[in-house]
C-alpha positions as semicolon CSV with decimal commas, in nm:
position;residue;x (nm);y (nm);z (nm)
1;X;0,017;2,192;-4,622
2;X;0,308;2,232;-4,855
3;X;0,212;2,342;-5,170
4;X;0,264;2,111;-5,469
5;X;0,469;2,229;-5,755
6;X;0,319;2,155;-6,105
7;X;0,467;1,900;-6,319
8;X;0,739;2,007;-6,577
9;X;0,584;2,138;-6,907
10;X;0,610;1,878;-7,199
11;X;0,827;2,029;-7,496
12;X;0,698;2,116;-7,776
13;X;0,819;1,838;-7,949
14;X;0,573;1,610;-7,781
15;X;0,325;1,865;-7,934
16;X;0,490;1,754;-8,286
17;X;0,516;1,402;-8,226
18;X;0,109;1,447;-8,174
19;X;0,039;1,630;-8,467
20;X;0,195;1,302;-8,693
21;X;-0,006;1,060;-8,500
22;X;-0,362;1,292;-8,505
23;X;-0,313;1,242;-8,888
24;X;-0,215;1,597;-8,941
25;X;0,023;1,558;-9,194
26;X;0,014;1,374;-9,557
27;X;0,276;1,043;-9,425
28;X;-0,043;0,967;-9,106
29;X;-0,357;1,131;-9,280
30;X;-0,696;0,850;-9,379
31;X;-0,785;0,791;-9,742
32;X;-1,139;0,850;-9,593
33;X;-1,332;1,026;-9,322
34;X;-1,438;0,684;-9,232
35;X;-1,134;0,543;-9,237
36;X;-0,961;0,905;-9,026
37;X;-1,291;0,840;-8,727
38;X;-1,180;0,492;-8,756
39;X;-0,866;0,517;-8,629
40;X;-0,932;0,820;-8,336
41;X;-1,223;0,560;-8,198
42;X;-1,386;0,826;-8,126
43;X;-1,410;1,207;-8,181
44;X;-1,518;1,495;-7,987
45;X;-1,856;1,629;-8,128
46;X;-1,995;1,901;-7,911
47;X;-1,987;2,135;-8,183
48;X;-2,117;1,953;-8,509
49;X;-1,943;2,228;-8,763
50;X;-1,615;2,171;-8,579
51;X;-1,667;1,813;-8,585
52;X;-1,672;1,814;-8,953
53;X;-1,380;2,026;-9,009
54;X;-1,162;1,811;-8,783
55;X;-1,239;1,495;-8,947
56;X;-1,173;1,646;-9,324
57;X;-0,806;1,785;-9,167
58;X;-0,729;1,413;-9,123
59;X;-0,842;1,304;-9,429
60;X;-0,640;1,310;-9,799
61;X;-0,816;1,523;-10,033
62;X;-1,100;1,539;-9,909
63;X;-1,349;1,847;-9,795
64;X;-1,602;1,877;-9,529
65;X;-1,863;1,782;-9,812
66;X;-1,714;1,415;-9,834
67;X;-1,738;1,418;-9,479
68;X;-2,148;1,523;-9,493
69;X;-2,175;1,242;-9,743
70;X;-2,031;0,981;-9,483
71;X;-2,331;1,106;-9,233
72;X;-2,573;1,061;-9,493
73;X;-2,436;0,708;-9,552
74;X;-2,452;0,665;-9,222
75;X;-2,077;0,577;-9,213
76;X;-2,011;0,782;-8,868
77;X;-2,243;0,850;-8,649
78;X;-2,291;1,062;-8,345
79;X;-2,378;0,998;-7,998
80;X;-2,295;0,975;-7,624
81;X;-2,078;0,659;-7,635
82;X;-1,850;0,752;-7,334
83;X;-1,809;1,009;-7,067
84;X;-2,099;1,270;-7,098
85;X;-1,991;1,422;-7,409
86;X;-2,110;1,385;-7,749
87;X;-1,832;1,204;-8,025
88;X;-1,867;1,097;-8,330
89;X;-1,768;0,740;-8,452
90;X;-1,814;0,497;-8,710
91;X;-2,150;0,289;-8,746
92;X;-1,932;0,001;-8,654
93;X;-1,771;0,088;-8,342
94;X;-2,067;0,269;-8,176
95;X;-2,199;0,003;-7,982
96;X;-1,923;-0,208;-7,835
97;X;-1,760;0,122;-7,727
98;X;-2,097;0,260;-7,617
99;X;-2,104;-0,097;-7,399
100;X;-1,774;-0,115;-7,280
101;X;-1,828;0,254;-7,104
102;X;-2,136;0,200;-7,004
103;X;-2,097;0,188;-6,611
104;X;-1,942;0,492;-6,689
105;X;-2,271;0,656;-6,703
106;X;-2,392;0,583;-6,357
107;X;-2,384;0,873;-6,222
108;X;-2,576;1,056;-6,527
109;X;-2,844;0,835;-6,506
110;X;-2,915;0,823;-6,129
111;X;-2,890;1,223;-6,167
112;X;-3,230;1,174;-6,429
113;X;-3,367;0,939;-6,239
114;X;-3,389;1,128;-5,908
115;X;-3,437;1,506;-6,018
116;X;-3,617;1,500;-6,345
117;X;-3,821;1,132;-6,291
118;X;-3,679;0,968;-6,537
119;X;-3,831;0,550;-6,539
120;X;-3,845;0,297;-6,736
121;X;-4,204;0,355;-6,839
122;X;-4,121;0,724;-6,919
123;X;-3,867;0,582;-7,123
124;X;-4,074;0,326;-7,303
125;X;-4,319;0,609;-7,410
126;X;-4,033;0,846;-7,535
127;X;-3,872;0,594;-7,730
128;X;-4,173;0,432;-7,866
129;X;-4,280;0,767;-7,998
130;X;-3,934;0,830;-8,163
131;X;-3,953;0,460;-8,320
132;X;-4,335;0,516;-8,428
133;X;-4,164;0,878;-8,644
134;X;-3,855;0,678;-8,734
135;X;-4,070;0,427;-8,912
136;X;-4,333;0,691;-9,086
137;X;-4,006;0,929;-9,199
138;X;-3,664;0,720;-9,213
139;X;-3,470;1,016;-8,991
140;X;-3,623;1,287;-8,753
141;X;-3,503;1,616;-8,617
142;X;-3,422;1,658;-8,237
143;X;-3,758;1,941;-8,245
144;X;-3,970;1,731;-8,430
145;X;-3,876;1,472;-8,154
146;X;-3,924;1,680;-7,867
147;X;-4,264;1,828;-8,052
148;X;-4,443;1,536;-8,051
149;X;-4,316;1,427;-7,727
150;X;-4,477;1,745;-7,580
151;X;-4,779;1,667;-7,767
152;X;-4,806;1,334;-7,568
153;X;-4,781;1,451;-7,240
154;X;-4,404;1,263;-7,184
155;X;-4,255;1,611;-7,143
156;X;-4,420;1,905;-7,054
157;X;-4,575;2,137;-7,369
158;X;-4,433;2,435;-7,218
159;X;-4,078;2,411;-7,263
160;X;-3,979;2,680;-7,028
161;X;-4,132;2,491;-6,690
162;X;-3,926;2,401;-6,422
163;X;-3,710;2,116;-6,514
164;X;-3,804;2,106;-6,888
165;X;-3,474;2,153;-7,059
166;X;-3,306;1,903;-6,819
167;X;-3,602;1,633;-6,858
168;X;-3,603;1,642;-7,217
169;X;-3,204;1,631;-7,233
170;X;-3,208;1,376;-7,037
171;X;-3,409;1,150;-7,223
172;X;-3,255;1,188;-7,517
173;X;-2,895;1,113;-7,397
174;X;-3,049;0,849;-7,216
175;X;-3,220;0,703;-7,525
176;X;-2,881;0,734;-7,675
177;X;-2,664;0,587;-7,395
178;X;-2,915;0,306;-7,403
179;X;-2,817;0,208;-7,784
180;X;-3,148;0,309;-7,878
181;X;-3,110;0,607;-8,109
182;X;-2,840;0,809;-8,296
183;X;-2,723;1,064;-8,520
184;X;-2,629;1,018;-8,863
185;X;-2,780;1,170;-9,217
186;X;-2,779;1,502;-9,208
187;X;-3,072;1,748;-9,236
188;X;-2,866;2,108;-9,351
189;X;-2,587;2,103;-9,086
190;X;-2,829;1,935;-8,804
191;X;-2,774;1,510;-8,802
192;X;-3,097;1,390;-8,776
193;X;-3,218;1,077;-8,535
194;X;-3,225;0,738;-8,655
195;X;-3,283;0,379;-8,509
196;X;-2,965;0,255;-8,359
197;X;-3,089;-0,117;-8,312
198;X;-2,959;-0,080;-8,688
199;X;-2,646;-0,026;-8,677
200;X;-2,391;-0,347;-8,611
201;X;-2,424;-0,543;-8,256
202;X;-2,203;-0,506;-7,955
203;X;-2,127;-0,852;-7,993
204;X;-1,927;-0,746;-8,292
205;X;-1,684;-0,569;-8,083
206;X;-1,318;-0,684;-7,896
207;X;-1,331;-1,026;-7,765
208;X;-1,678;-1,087;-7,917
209;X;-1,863;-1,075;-7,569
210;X;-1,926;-0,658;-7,628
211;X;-2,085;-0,715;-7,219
212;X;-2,009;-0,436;-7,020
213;X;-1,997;-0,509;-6,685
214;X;-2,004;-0,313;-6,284
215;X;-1,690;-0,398;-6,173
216;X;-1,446;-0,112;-6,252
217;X;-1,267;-0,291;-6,478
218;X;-1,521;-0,393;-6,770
219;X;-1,464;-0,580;-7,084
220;X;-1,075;-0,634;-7,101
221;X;-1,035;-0,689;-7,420
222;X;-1,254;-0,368;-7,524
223;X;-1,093;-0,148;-7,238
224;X;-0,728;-0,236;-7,425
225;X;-0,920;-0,183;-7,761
226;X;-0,980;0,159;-7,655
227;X;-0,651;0,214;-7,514
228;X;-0,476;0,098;-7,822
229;X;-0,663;0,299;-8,096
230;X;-0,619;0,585;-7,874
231;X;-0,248;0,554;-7,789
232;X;-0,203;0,523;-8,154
233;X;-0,375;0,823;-8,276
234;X;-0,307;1,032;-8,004
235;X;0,064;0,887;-7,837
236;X;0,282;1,034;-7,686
237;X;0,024;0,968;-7,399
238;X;-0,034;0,871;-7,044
239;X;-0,270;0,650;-6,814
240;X;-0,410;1,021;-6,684
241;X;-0,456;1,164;-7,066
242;X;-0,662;0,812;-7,136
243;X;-0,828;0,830;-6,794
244;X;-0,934;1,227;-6,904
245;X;-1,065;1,135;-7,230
246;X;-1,231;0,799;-7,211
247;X;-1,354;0,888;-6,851
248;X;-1,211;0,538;-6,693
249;X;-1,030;0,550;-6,407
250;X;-0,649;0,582;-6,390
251;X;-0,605;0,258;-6,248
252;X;-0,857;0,118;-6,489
253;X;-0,638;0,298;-6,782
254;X;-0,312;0,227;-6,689
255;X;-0,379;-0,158;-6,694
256;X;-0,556;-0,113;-7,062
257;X;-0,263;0,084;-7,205
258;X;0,000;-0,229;-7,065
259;X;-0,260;-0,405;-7,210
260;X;-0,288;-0,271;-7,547
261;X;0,122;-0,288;-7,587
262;X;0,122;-0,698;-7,548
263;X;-0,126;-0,719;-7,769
264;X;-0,032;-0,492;-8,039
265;X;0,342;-0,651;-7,960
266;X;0,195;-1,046;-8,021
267;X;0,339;-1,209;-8,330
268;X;0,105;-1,172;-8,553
269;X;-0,102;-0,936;-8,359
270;X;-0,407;-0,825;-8,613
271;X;-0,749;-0,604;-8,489
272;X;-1,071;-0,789;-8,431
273;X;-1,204;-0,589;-8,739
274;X;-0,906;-0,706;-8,962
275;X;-0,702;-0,387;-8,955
276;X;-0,336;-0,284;-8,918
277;X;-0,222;-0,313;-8,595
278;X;0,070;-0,073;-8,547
279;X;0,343;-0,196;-8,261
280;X;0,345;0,041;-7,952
281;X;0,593;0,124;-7,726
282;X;0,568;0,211;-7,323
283;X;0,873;0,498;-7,268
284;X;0,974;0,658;-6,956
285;X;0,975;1,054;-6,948
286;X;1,371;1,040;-6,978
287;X;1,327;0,797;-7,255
288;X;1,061;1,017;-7,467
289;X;1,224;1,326;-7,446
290;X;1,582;1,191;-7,534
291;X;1,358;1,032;-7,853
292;X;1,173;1,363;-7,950
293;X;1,437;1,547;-7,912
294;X;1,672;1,368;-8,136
295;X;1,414;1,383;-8,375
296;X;1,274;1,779;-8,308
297;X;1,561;1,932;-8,157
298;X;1,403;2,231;-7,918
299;X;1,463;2,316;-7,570
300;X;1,415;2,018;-7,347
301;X;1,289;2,095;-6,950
302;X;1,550;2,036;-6,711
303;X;1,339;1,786;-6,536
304;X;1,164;1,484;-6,745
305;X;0,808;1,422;-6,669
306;X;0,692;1,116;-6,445
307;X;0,479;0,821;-6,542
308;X;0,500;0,585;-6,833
309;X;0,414;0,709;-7,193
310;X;0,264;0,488;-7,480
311;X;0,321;0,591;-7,852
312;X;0,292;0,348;-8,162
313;X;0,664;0,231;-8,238
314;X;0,691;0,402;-8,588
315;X;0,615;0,766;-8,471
316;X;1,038;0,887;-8,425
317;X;1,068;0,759;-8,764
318;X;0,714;0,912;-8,898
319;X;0,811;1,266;-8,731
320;X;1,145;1,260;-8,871
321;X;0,996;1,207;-9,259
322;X;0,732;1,459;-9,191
323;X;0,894;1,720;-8,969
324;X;0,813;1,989;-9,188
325;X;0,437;1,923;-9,253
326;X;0,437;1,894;-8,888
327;X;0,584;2,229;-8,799
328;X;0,385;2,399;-9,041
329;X;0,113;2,672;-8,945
330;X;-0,227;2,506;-8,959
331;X;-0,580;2,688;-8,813
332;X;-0,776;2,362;-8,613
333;X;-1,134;2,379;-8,504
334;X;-1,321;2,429;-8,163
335;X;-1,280;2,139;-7,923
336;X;-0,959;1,986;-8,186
337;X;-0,853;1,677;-8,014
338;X;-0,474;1,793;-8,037
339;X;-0,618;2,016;-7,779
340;X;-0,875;1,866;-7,589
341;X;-0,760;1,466;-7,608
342;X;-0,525;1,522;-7,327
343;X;-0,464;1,564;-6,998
344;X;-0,100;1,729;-6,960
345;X;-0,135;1,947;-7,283
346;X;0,137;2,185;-7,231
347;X;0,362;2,090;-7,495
348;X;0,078;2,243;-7,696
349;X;0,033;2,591;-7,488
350;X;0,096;2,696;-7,129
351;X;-0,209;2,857;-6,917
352;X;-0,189;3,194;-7,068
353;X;-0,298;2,998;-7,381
354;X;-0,618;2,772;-7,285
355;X;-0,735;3,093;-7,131
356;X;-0,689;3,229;-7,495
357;X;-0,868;2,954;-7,595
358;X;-1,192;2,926;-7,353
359;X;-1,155;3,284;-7,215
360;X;-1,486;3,207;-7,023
361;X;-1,367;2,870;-6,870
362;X;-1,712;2,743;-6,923
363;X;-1,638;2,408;-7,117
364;X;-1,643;2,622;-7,478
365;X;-1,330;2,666;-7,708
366;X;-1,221;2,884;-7,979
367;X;-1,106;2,732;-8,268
368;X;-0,638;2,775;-8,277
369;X;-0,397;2,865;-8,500
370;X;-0,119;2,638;-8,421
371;X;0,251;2,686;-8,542
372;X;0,549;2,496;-8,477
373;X;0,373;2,281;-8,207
374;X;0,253;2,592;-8,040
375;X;-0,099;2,751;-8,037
376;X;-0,010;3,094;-8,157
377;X;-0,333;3,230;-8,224
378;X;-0,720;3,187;-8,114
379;X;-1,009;3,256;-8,350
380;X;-1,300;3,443;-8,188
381;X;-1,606;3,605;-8,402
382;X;-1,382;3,578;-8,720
383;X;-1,093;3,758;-8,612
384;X;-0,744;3,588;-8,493
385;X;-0,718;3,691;-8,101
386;X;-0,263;3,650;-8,075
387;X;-0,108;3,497;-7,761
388;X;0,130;3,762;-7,810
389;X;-0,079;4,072;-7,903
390;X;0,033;4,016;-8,279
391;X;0,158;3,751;-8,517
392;X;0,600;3,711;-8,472
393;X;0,708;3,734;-8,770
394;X;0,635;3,833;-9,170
395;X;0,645;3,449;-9,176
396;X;0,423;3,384;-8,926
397;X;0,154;3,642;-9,106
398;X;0,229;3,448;-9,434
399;X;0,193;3,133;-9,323
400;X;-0,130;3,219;-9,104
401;X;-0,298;3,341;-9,458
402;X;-0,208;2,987;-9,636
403;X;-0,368;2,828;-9,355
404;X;-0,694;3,039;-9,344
405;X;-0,692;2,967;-9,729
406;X;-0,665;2,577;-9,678
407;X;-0,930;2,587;-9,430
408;X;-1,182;2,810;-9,621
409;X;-1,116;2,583;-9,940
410;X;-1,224;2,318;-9,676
């Protein structure tokens, strides 16, 4: 068969028009980590350190210790709400969005089920334990978990037996998928486990129903909840970047973006929690780059991407008041979601550059200096690692140094 050539890189102006709806400059950032989760939906949180720093970057003013203090008042909490990845969210939104991806898990579960013997009475004992310490302490550690677990026979004592790791993995993602427990104060830099039957109700969510449901296309009004907070934090984006980060199909996504539009677009259009819903637009590829570039200038591809994007309606206008905050050099954590919330991410780097920034292709990701739209830079053990063998320019070296300082005063 032929081969198929690759789509036409995005320009980097995409990349900038990102960067002002991530919240990365002053004109987009929250007035609280809360408030900066909030408005992502939902934020990668493999790597709890990282996690931290990329909520403070969206946040005014504030440091990665008013970001500890929303986790210890159990503001955002983290948990495996969609795909099988662990994000971090507010108390609020946990459940319904937990819920609305919940057939999601399927093929997780069945996987426990079938190789490490995961049941429902193996699940009653685990979480019954994990209740009983709740109860006697307020919050527990994973180990402590896992401990007494082993101590009652529901995993076995020795934790290097075959199947051990996986078995006691899976029932704690389980127990979390379940809307049982979850992570929020914070024990040093390790969230500690807390009852999740706490937090508010799935019935609190989109079109008050919060029922997930087997067909593929779930809870419609949740599904275009996603889509919207998403598009808006994350737009310029497509059905495939949704589809990639929310793990629903691209079917599935396409009809919640077209969604999200009419409803953001209603007369009158407010959230179901009571907040500002910003207007989106749909764009062709021809349509967005004409837009960005007007706005960012750059080199524009010869050929315009396919498929529909979806942005919120203010971001030309937004980009054009913060152009320079958005161009400016700024050093972004491990698994950033300017990086990792996409699908088609080359307006950001090219191949040479995600291999600079997960050299081992194993999932894992360096934190990235990013300037003008571009990664420039990858930080591994404490050193910068160049895409070019060395920084540019003298400005490029000065600018690096103001970011390192930001992010160390961080």
């Amino acid at each position: 068969m032929p081969r198929v050539p690759p789509p036409p890189a995005l320009p980097t102006s995409i990349s900038l028009l990102r960067i002002v709806a991530q919240g990365l400059v002053p004109a987009t950032s929250a007035p609280t980590p809360h408030e900066a989760v909030r408005r992502q939906l939902a934020m990668q949180g493999q790597l709890f350190g990282s996690s931290l720093d990329a909520i403070a970057a969206r946040t005014r003013q504030t440091s990665t210790d008013g970001v500890r203090a929303a986790f210890n008042h159990r503001e955002l909490m983290r948990s495996w709400p969609m795909r099988g990845t662990i994000h971090v969210t507010t108390a609020e939104d946990h459940h319904w969005l937990r819920v609305a991806l919940d057939n999601r898990r399927a093929a997780f579960k069945h996987r426990a089920e079938t190789e490490f013997g995961v049941d429902e009475k193996l699940l009653k004992q685990a979480a019954d334990i994990a209740f009983e310490l709740i109860g006697e302490y307020g919050a527990v550690s994973r180990r402590t978990l896992v401990n007494e677990w082993a101590r009652r026979g529901v995993v076995p004592a020795d934790p290097h037996a075959a199947g051990a790791g996986h078995l006691r993995r899976s029932l704690i993602i389980w127990l979390h998928a379940d809307g049982l427990l979850v992570q929020g104060p914070l024990q040093g830099n390790e969230p500690l486990l807390v009852d999740a039957r706490t937090l508010p109700d799935a019935t609190t969510g989109p079109g008050h129903s919060g029922r997930g449901s087997k067909a593929p296309t779930g809870n419609p009004a949740a599904l275009a909840e996603i889509a919207r907070r998403y598009a808006t934090s994350h737009g310029p984006v497509t059905a495939a970047d949704l589809a990639r980060w929310s793990g629903l199909s691209k079917t599935v996504a396409l009809r919640a973006l077209r969604d999200a539009v009419s409803a953001a677009d209603s007369p009158g259009a407010s959230a179901f929690d009571g907040s500002h819903m910003v207007p989106l637009l749909r764009m062709s590829g021809a349509q967005l780059l004409r837009m960005a570039h007007a706005v960012a200038g750059g080199r524009q591809p010869a050929e315009a991407p396919a498929g529909e994007f979806v942005l919120r309606a203010d971001l030309a206008d937004l980009l054009a008041q913060s152009l320079p905050a958005a161009r400016r050099t700024m050093l972004l954590p491990a698994f950033d979601e300017l990086h990792i919330g996409y699908q088609d991410r080359s307006c950001l780097t090219d191949a040479a550059g995600e291999t600079l920034l997960s050299p081992s292709k194993n999932g894992m990701f360096r934190p990235m200096l990013v300037d003008r739209g571009r990664v420039v830079a990858a930080l591994a053990d404490g050193q910068l690692v160049w895409a070019d063998g060395q920084p540019a320019s003298k400005r490029l070296e000065r600018a690096t140094q103001l970011a390192i300082n930001r992010a160390a005063r961080d």
